[in-house]
Amino acid sequence: VQRNSFVTWNKDTGELLHNFISWQDLRCAAMCRKMNGKAIMKTIRGAAKGVHAVTRNERFKSASNFAFTTPQVTMRLKWALENIPEVGKLCAKKRLQWAGVDTYLVWRLTGRTVVATELSMISSTGLYDPFEMGWNDTVLKMTGIPTHIFPEIRDTADDFGVCDAALVGRAIPINAVVGDQQSGLFGQCCFRKGDCKLTMGTGSFIDVNTGSKPHGSFAGLYPLVAWKIGKDVTYMAEAQGSSSGTVIEWGKQIGLYQDVRETEAMARAVDDSNDLFFTPAFSGLQVPYFDPKARGSFIGITYNTSREHMVRALLESLAFRVKQMYEIILVDYGRTNGALRCDGGITNSGFVMDLVALYTQQRIDRPKVMEMTALGAAYLAGLTAGVWASLEEIASTRETSHVWECEEYTAWHKIQYKKWKEAMRRCLNFDTAKDYDPVTQS
């Protein structure tokens, strides 16, 4: 299930109060900047850094890099409470219900009888502390967000009620709920500590299984609950890039090509991008920049720039961004196990994946079954229902469809990557508007 998009409704009537507010919505960007600039934030980060230096506690390591960001639920929810009148009024009366996509779907599928979420979803919001496995009291006090608006939290593989037969034709039990990236990690059978997967869909995500403990990060990797099965909790660290598939779709919209399947041939039609670089920042940038004001751009256009050069620069930017995120994983977390397991629509592009293998210097393994979000949820539900007896049995079902081997990473490749990073630096802090009204808002 897509994480961090949310809706609210009246607990008494079930009436929805607004459309879903997407994880890419930037209307709270100004609030994030204001909150992050407060003295209390600097105090929290400084104190956490000092405590970590003495105790080496991973929770304080993570807190030393604490900041509010637009993809997290926190500030978008605060924005809704302050800017949508009925939301604020019902919250004050304790009649407001908040729901992520998962909670909304369970509520509707069960005939509006079950209002529940689970740990992989709620730990992604920024409101929940995965180190303490409870609400983040500091964040809630700073933002004034009450816990009475949130749904019950259950395990990932758990009883979420039964589908209303009037809706789906029969009473089907709901045995698991899980966030999309966590589901992808499970679907890729990344069950061991250090197993890592790359998803290249609407956005790009690199997730690494960190075992039975959350990973604190100086670099801004998100420590999240991957899943909870029975008493066992598995955690993961995540690096996130907001724009990937959207970059490909944008190229089509502006007429660079008529069909996305044309992009590979167009990119291979030229030897290189002629020093043209694209910055994939349609809705700001996450790790390591955390800049909602960054914007997409072409840098290096000359009279000789062709459509093929532009397409190649678009595709190269996706591989460069994966390299940047994977470098952070390696430096901040450490070496991962074996091949990088990939999924998502962009992995159908051999050109992009050749570059990803080259720039990460990792073997890239694409499975035969590509719908990892659905597969991971099915595996989890199957465990609950007894279809599979163990993780080992599930792992035995995974099959590989293609492996990309890494070619030599030369001095020329190093220079190209360095130039792209300079282009990224120049796109930062570009949108100086005080208020945001992006087309992505819901």
Coordinates of C-alpha atoms in Angstrom, one line a residue:
V1 CA 0.0 0.0 0.0
Q2 CA 1.3 3.5 -0.8
R3 CA 2.6 5.1 2.3
N4 CA 2.2 8.6 3.8
S5 CA -0.8 9.7 1.6
F6 CA -3.8 10.3 3.9
V7 CA -7.4 11.4 4.3
T8 CA -9.6 12.3 7.2
W9 CA -13.3 11.7 8.0
N10 CA -15.9 12.5 10.5
K11 CA -16.1 9.6 13.0
D12 CA -19.8 10.0 13.5
T13 CA -20.9 10.2 9.9
G14 CA -18.1 8.6 7.9
E15 CA -18.0 11.7 5.7
L16 CA -14.6 12.4 4.0
L17 CA -13.4 15.9 4.7
H18 CA -11.0 16.3 1.7
N19 CA -9.3 14.4 -1.1
F20 CA -6.3 12.3 -0.3
I21 CA -3.3 14.5 0.5
S22 CA -0.4 12.8 -1.4
W23 CA 3.1 12.1 -0.1
Q24 CA 4.3 14.4 -2.9
D25 CA 2.2 17.4 -1.8
L26 CA 4.3 20.4 -1.1
R27 CA 1.8 22.7 0.6
C28 CA 3.5 22.3 3.9
A29 CA 7.0 23.1 2.6
A30 CA 7.0 26.6 4.2
M31 CA 5.9 25.1 7.5
C32 CA 8.8 22.6 7.3
R33 CA 11.3 25.3 6.7
K34 CA 9.9 27.4 9.6
M35 CA 9.9 24.5 12.0
N36 CA 13.4 23.2 11.0
G37 CA 14.8 26.7 11.6
K38 CA 13.6 27.0 15.2
A39 CA 16.1 27.1 18.0
I40 CA 14.5 24.0 19.6
M41 CA 15.4 21.9 16.5
K42 CA 19.0 23.0 16.7
T43 CA 19.0 22.2 20.4
I44 CA 17.5 18.7 19.8
R45 CA 20.0 17.9 17.1
G46 CA 23.0 19.2 19.1
A47 CA 22.0 17.4 22.3
A48 CA 21.3 14.1 20.5
K49 CA 24.7 14.3 18.8
G50 CA 26.4 14.8 22.2
V51 CA 24.5 12.0 23.9
H52 CA 25.3 9.7 21.0
A53 CA 29.0 10.5 21.3
V54 CA 28.9 9.3 24.9
T55 CA 26.4 6.4 24.7
R56 CA 26.7 5.3 21.0
N57 CA 22.9 4.8 21.2
E58 CA 21.4 4.5 17.7
R59 CA 18.3 6.4 18.6
F60 CA 20.3 9.5 19.4
K61 CA 22.4 9.1 16.3
S62 CA 19.2 9.3 14.3
A63 CA 17.8 12.2 16.3
S64 CA 21.0 14.2 15.6
N65 CA 19.8 14.5 12.0
F66 CA 16.2 15.2 12.9
A67 CA 14.2 17.3 10.5
F68 CA 10.7 17.7 9.2
T69 CA 10.2 16.9 5.5
T70 CA 7.3 17.1 3.2
P71 CA 7.0 13.4 2.3
Q72 CA 6.4 12.6 6.0
V73 CA 2.8 12.8 7.2
T74 CA 3.6 15.1 10.2
M75 CA 3.7 18.6 8.6
R76 CA 1.1 17.8 6.0
L77 CA -1.3 16.7 8.7
K78 CA -0.5 19.8 10.7
W79 CA -1.2 21.9 7.6
A80 CA -4.6 20.1 7.2
L81 CA -5.5 20.7 10.8
E82 CA -4.7 24.4 10.5
N83 CA -6.0 25.1 7.0
I84 CA -9.1 22.9 6.4
P85 CA -11.7 24.3 8.9
E86 CA -13.8 21.1 9.4
V87 CA -10.6 19.1 10.1
G88 CA -9.6 21.4 12.9
K89 CA -13.1 21.6 14.3
L90 CA -13.7 17.9 14.5
C91 CA -10.2 17.3 15.9
A92 CA -11.0 19.7 18.8
K93 CA -14.2 17.7 19.4
K94 CA -12.3 14.3 19.2
R95 CA -14.5 13.2 16.3
L96 CA -11.8 13.3 13.7
Q97 CA -10.4 10.1 12.1
W98 CA -7.1 10.1 10.3
A99 CA -6.3 7.3 7.8
G100 CA -3.5 6.3 5.5
V101 CA -4.4 4.5 2.3
D102 CA -4.2 1.2 4.1
T103 CA -6.6 2.2 6.9
Y104 CA -9.0 3.7 4.4
L105 CA -9.0 0.5 2.2
V106 CA -9.5 -1.8 5.2
W107 CA -12.3 0.4 6.5
R108 CA -14.1 0.3 3.2
L109 CA -13.5 -3.4 2.4
T110 CA -14.8 -4.4 5.9
G111 CA -18.0 -2.4 5.4
R112 CA -16.7 0.4 7.6
T113 CA -16.2 -1.9 10.6
V114 CA -12.4 -2.0 11.1
V115 CA -10.3 1.1 11.5
A116 CA -6.7 -0.1 11.8
T117 CA -3.2 0.3 10.5
E118 CA 0.1 -1.6 11.0
L119 CA 3.7 -0.9 11.9
S120 CA 5.4 -0.7 8.5
M121 CA 2.9 2.0 7.5
I122 CA 2.7 4.0 10.7
S123 CA 6.6 4.0 11.2
S124 CA 6.9 5.7 7.8
T125 CA 4.9 8.8 8.9
G126 CA 7.4 10.5 11.0
L127 CA 5.0 10.4 13.9
Y128 CA 6.1 7.0 15.3
D129 CA 9.4 6.1 17.0
P130 CA 10.7 2.8 15.7
F131 CA 13.4 2.7 18.4
E132 CA 10.9 2.9 21.2
M133 CA 8.0 1.2 19.2
G134 CA 5.6 3.9 20.2
W135 CA 4.4 7.4 19.3
N136 CA 7.1 10.0 19.0
D137 CA 6.1 12.2 21.9
T138 CA 8.6 14.9 21.0
V139 CA 7.1 15.3 17.5
L140 CA 3.5 15.2 18.7
K141 CA 4.2 17.9 21.4
M142 CA 6.0 20.2 18.9
T143 CA 3.2 20.0 16.4
G144 CA 0.2 19.8 18.6
I145 CA -1.1 16.6 16.9
P146 CA -3.2 14.4 19.2
T147 CA -3.1 10.6 19.1
H148 CA -6.8 10.2 19.4
I149 CA -7.2 10.8 15.7
F150 CA -5.1 7.7 14.7
P151 CA -6.3 4.2 14.1
E152 CA -5.5 1.1 16.1
I153 CA -2.0 -0.3 15.3
R154 CA -1.7 -4.1 14.5
D155 CA 1.0 -6.4 13.4
T156 CA 1.9 -6.7 9.7
A157 CA 0.6 -10.3 9.5
D158 CA -2.5 -10.1 11.5
D159 CA -6.3 -10.2 11.5
F160 CA -7.7 -7.1 9.8
G161 CA -11.3 -8.4 9.6
V162 CA -13.2 -9.8 6.7
C163 CA -14.2 -8.2 3.3
D164 CA -17.8 -7.4 3.0
A165 CA -19.3 -10.0 0.7
A166 CA -21.6 -7.3 -0.8
L167 CA -18.5 -5.6 -2.1
V168 CA -16.3 -8.4 -3.4
G169 CA -18.7 -11.3 -3.8
R170 CA -17.6 -13.4 -0.8
A171 CA -16.3 -12.9 2.8
I172 CA -12.5 -12.9 2.2
P173 CA -10.3 -12.5 5.3
I174 CA -7.7 -9.7 5.3
N175 CA -4.6 -11.4 6.8
A176 CA -1.9 -8.8 6.2
V177 CA -1.4 -5.1 5.6
V178 CA 2.0 -3.7 4.6
G179 CA 3.6 -0.5 3.2
D180 CA 4.7 -0.6 -0.5
Q181 CA 8.5 -0.6 0.0
Q182 CA 8.4 -2.9 2.9
S183 CA 6.2 -5.3 0.9
G184 CA 8.7 -5.0 -2.0
L185 CA 11.5 -6.0 0.4
F186 CA 9.5 -9.0 1.6
G187 CA 8.5 -9.9 -2.0
Q188 CA 12.1 -9.9 -3.0
C189 CA 12.8 -12.4 -0.2
C190 CA 15.3 -10.0 1.5
F191 CA 14.9 -11.8 4.8
R192 CA 18.6 -11.7 6.0
K193 CA 20.2 -8.7 7.6
G194 CA 22.1 -6.9 4.9
D195 CA 19.8 -8.0 2.0
C196 CA 19.0 -5.0 -0.2
K197 CA 16.5 -4.1 -2.9
L198 CA 16.1 -1.3 -5.4
T199 CA 12.7 -0.2 -6.5
M200 CA 12.5 2.2 -9.5
G201 CA 8.8 3.1 -10.0
T202 CA 7.3 6.6 -9.6
G203 CA 10.2 7.2 -7.2
S204 CA 13.4 5.4 -6.5
F205 CA 13.9 3.6 -3.2
I206 CA 16.8 1.6 -1.8
D207 CA 15.9 -0.5 1.2
V208 CA 18.2 -2.6 3.3
N209 CA 17.2 -5.2 5.9
T210 CA 18.8 -4.1 9.2
G211 CA 17.7 -7.1 11.2
S212 CA 16.2 -7.0 14.7
K213 CA 17.4 -3.4 15.4
P214 CA 16.6 -0.1 13.7
H215 CA 19.6 1.7 12.1
G216 CA 20.4 5.2 13.3
S217 CA 21.8 7.4 10.5
F218 CA 23.9 10.6 10.3
A219 CA 23.2 10.8 6.5
G220 CA 19.4 10.8 6.7
L221 CA 18.5 7.2 6.0
Y222 CA 15.0 6.5 7.4
P223 CA 14.9 3.8 10.1
L224 CA 11.6 2.0 9.6
V225 CA 9.8 -1.1 10.7
A226 CA 9.9 -3.5 7.7
W227 CA 7.4 -6.0 9.2
K228 CA 6.2 -7.6 12.4
I229 CA 5.3 -11.3 12.4
G230 CA 4.2 -12.6 15.8
K231 CA 6.8 -11.4 18.3
D232 CA 9.5 -10.9 15.6
V233 CA 10.1 -7.3 14.4
T234 CA 12.4 -6.7 11.3
Y235 CA 13.7 -3.3 10.5
M236 CA 15.0 -1.6 7.4
A237 CA 16.9 1.6 6.5
E238 CA 15.6 3.5 3.4
A239 CA 17.1 6.0 1.0
Q240 CA 14.4 7.8 -1.1
G241 CA 14.4 9.6 -4.4
S242 CA 11.1 11.3 -5.3
S243 CA 11.2 11.4 -9.1
S244 CA 11.9 8.5 -11.4
G245 CA 9.0 7.2 -13.3
T246 CA 7.6 10.8 -13.3
V247 CA 10.7 11.8 -15.2
I248 CA 10.0 9.3 -18.0
E249 CA 6.4 10.3 -18.1
W250 CA 7.3 14.0 -18.3
G251 CA 9.6 13.4 -21.3
K252 CA 6.6 11.9 -23.1
Q253 CA 4.3 14.7 -22.1
I254 CA 6.6 17.4 -23.6
G255 CA 7.1 15.4 -26.8
L256 CA 10.6 14.0 -26.5
Y257 CA 9.1 10.7 -27.6
Q258 CA 5.6 9.2 -28.2
D259 CA 6.1 6.0 -26.4
V260 CA 8.4 5.3 -23.4
R261 CA 9.6 2.2 -25.2
E262 CA 11.4 4.5 -27.7
T263 CA 13.7 5.9 -25.0
E264 CA 16.3 3.1 -25.0
A265 CA 16.9 3.2 -28.7
M266 CA 17.1 7.0 -28.6
A267 CA 19.6 7.0 -25.8
R268 CA 21.8 4.4 -27.5
A269 CA 21.7 6.4 -30.8
V270 CA 24.3 8.8 -29.3
D271 CA 27.6 7.9 -27.7
D272 CA 27.0 10.1 -24.7
S273 CA 24.8 13.0 -23.5
N274 CA 27.2 15.6 -24.9
D275 CA 27.8 16.9 -21.4
L276 CA 24.1 17.5 -20.9
F277 CA 22.8 16.7 -17.4
F278 CA 19.3 16.5 -16.0
T279 CA 18.3 17.0 -12.3
P280 CA 15.3 14.8 -11.3
A281 CA 13.7 17.1 -8.8
F282 CA 10.1 17.8 -9.8
S283 CA 9.0 17.7 -6.2
G284 CA 12.2 18.6 -4.4
L285 CA 14.9 16.2 -3.3
Q286 CA 15.3 13.8 -0.4
V287 CA 18.5 12.2 0.8
P288 CA 21.1 13.7 1.0
Y289 CA 19.8 17.2 0.2
F290 CA 16.3 17.3 1.9
D291 CA 15.4 20.3 -0.1
P292 CA 11.7 20.8 -1.1
K293 CA 12.7 23.9 -3.1
A294 CA 15.0 22.0 -5.5
R295 CA 13.7 21.8 -9.1
G296 CA 14.3 19.8 -12.2
S297 CA 16.5 21.2 -14.9
F298 CA 18.6 20.5 -17.9
I299 CA 22.1 21.9 -17.5
G300 CA 24.6 22.0 -20.4
I301 CA 22.4 22.7 -23.4
T302 CA 24.3 23.9 -26.5
Y303 CA 23.4 24.5 -30.1
N304 CA 24.4 20.9 -30.9
T305 CA 22.1 19.3 -28.2
S306 CA 19.7 16.9 -29.8
R307 CA 16.5 15.2 -28.7
E308 CA 18.6 12.0 -28.3
H309 CA 21.0 13.8 -26.0
M310 CA 18.1 15.0 -23.9
V311 CA 16.6 11.5 -23.6
R312 CA 19.9 10.0 -22.7
A313 CA 20.4 12.7 -20.0
L314 CA 17.0 11.9 -18.6
L315 CA 17.8 8.2 -18.3
E316 CA 21.4 8.8 -17.0
S317 CA 20.0 11.0 -14.2
L318 CA 18.1 8.0 -12.8
A319 CA 21.2 5.9 -12.7
F320 CA 23.2 8.7 -11.1
R321 CA 20.6 9.2 -8.5
V322 CA 20.6 5.5 -7.6
K323 CA 24.4 5.6 -7.3
Q324 CA 24.2 8.6 -5.0
M325 CA 21.7 6.8 -2.7
Y326 CA 23.6 3.5 -2.8
E327 CA 26.8 5.3 -1.8
I328 CA 25.0 6.7 1.2
I329 CA 23.9 3.1 2.1
L330 CA 27.4 1.8 1.8
V331 CA 29.0 4.6 3.9
D332 CA 26.3 5.0 6.5
Y333 CA 25.2 1.3 6.9
G334 CA 27.9 -0.8 5.3
R335 CA 28.3 -3.4 2.6
T336 CA 25.1 -5.2 1.5
N337 CA 24.7 -8.9 0.7
G338 CA 25.2 -10.2 -2.8
A339 CA 23.3 -8.7 -5.8
L340 CA 21.1 -5.7 -5.6
R341 CA 17.5 -7.0 -6.2
C342 CA 15.5 -4.7 -8.4
D343 CA 11.9 -4.2 -9.3
G344 CA 9.6 -1.4 -10.7
G345 CA 8.7 -0.3 -14.2
I346 CA 12.0 1.4 -15.0
T347 CA 13.9 -1.9 -14.6
N348 CA 12.4 -2.9 -17.9
S349 CA 14.9 -0.5 -19.5
G350 CA 18.1 -2.4 -20.2
F351 CA 19.9 0.9 -20.8
V352 CA 19.1 2.3 -17.4
M353 CA 19.9 -1.0 -15.6
D354 CA 23.2 -1.3 -17.5
L355 CA 24.1 2.1 -16.1
V356 CA 22.9 1.3 -12.6
A357 CA 25.1 -1.8 -12.5
L358 CA 28.0 0.2 -13.8
Y359 CA 27.7 3.1 -11.5
T360 CA 26.9 1.1 -8.3
Q361 CA 29.5 -1.6 -9.3
Q362 CA 26.9 -4.2 -8.2
R363 CA 25.3 -7.1 -9.9
I364 CA 21.6 -6.3 -10.4
D365 CA 19.1 -9.1 -10.1
R366 CA 15.6 -8.7 -11.6
P367 CA 13.0 -11.4 -10.6
K368 CA 10.6 -13.2 -13.0
V369 CA 7.6 -11.8 -11.0
M370 CA 7.8 -8.0 -11.1
E371 CA 4.8 -7.0 -9.0
M372 CA 6.7 -7.0 -5.7
T373 CA 4.3 -4.9 -3.7
A374 CA 1.4 -7.3 -4.4
L375 CA 3.7 -10.4 -4.1
G376 CA 5.0 -9.3 -0.7
A377 CA 1.5 -8.7 0.7
A378 CA 0.4 -12.1 -0.7
Y379 CA 3.4 -13.8 1.0
L380 CA 2.6 -12.2 4.3
A381 CA -1.1 -13.0 4.1
G382 CA -0.2 -16.6 3.1
L383 CA 2.0 -17.0 6.2
T384 CA -0.9 -15.9 8.4
A385 CA -3.3 -18.3 6.6
G386 CA -0.8 -21.2 6.6
V387 CA -0.2 -21.4 2.9
W388 CA 3.6 -21.1 3.6
A389 CA 5.1 -22.5 6.8
S390 CA 8.3 -20.4 6.9
L391 CA 10.4 -17.6 5.3
E392 CA 12.7 -20.3 3.9
E393 CA 9.9 -21.9 2.0
I394 CA 8.9 -18.5 0.6
A395 CA 12.5 -17.8 -0.4
S396 CA 12.7 -21.0 -2.4
T397 CA 10.0 -19.8 -4.7
R398 CA 12.0 -16.7 -6.0
E399 CA 13.3 -17.0 -9.6
T400 CA 15.6 -14.6 -11.5
S401 CA 14.7 -13.4 -15.0
H402 CA 17.8 -11.3 -15.7
V403 CA 21.1 -10.3 -14.1
W404 CA 23.1 -7.2 -15.1
E405 CA 26.8 -7.5 -14.5
C406 CA 28.9 -4.4 -13.7
E407 CA 31.3 -3.2 -16.3
E408 CA 34.5 -1.3 -15.6
Y409 CA 34.0 2.1 -13.8
T410 CA 36.5 4.3 -15.6
A411 CA 37.9 7.8 -14.9
W412 CA 35.5 9.1 -17.6
H413 CA 32.5 7.7 -15.7
K414 CA 33.8 9.3 -12.5
I415 CA 34.0 12.7 -14.2
Q416 CA 30.4 12.4 -15.6
Y417 CA 29.1 11.5 -12.2
K418 CA 30.9 14.5 -10.7
K419 CA 29.5 16.8 -13.3
W420 CA 26.0 15.6 -12.6
K421 CA 26.4 16.2 -8.9
E422 CA 27.5 19.8 -9.7
A423 CA 24.3 20.1 -11.7
M424 CA 22.3 18.8 -8.7
R425 CA 24.0 21.4 -6.5
R426 CA 22.9 24.2 -8.8
C427 CA 19.2 23.1 -8.8
L428 CA 19.0 23.4 -5.0
N429 CA 17.0 26.2 -3.3
F430 CA 15.6 27.2 -6.7
D431 CA 11.9 27.7 -6.0
T432 CA 11.8 30.9 -3.9
A433 CA 8.0 31.2 -3.7
K434 CA 6.7 31.5 -0.2
D435 CA 3.6 29.4 -0.9
Y436 CA 3.2 26.2 -2.9
D437 CA 0.2 25.2 -5.0
P438 CA 1.8 22.4 -7.1
V439 CA -0.1 20.4 -9.7
T440 CA 0.7 17.3 -7.6
Q441 CA -1.5 18.3 -4.7
S442 CA -4.6 16.3 -4.1

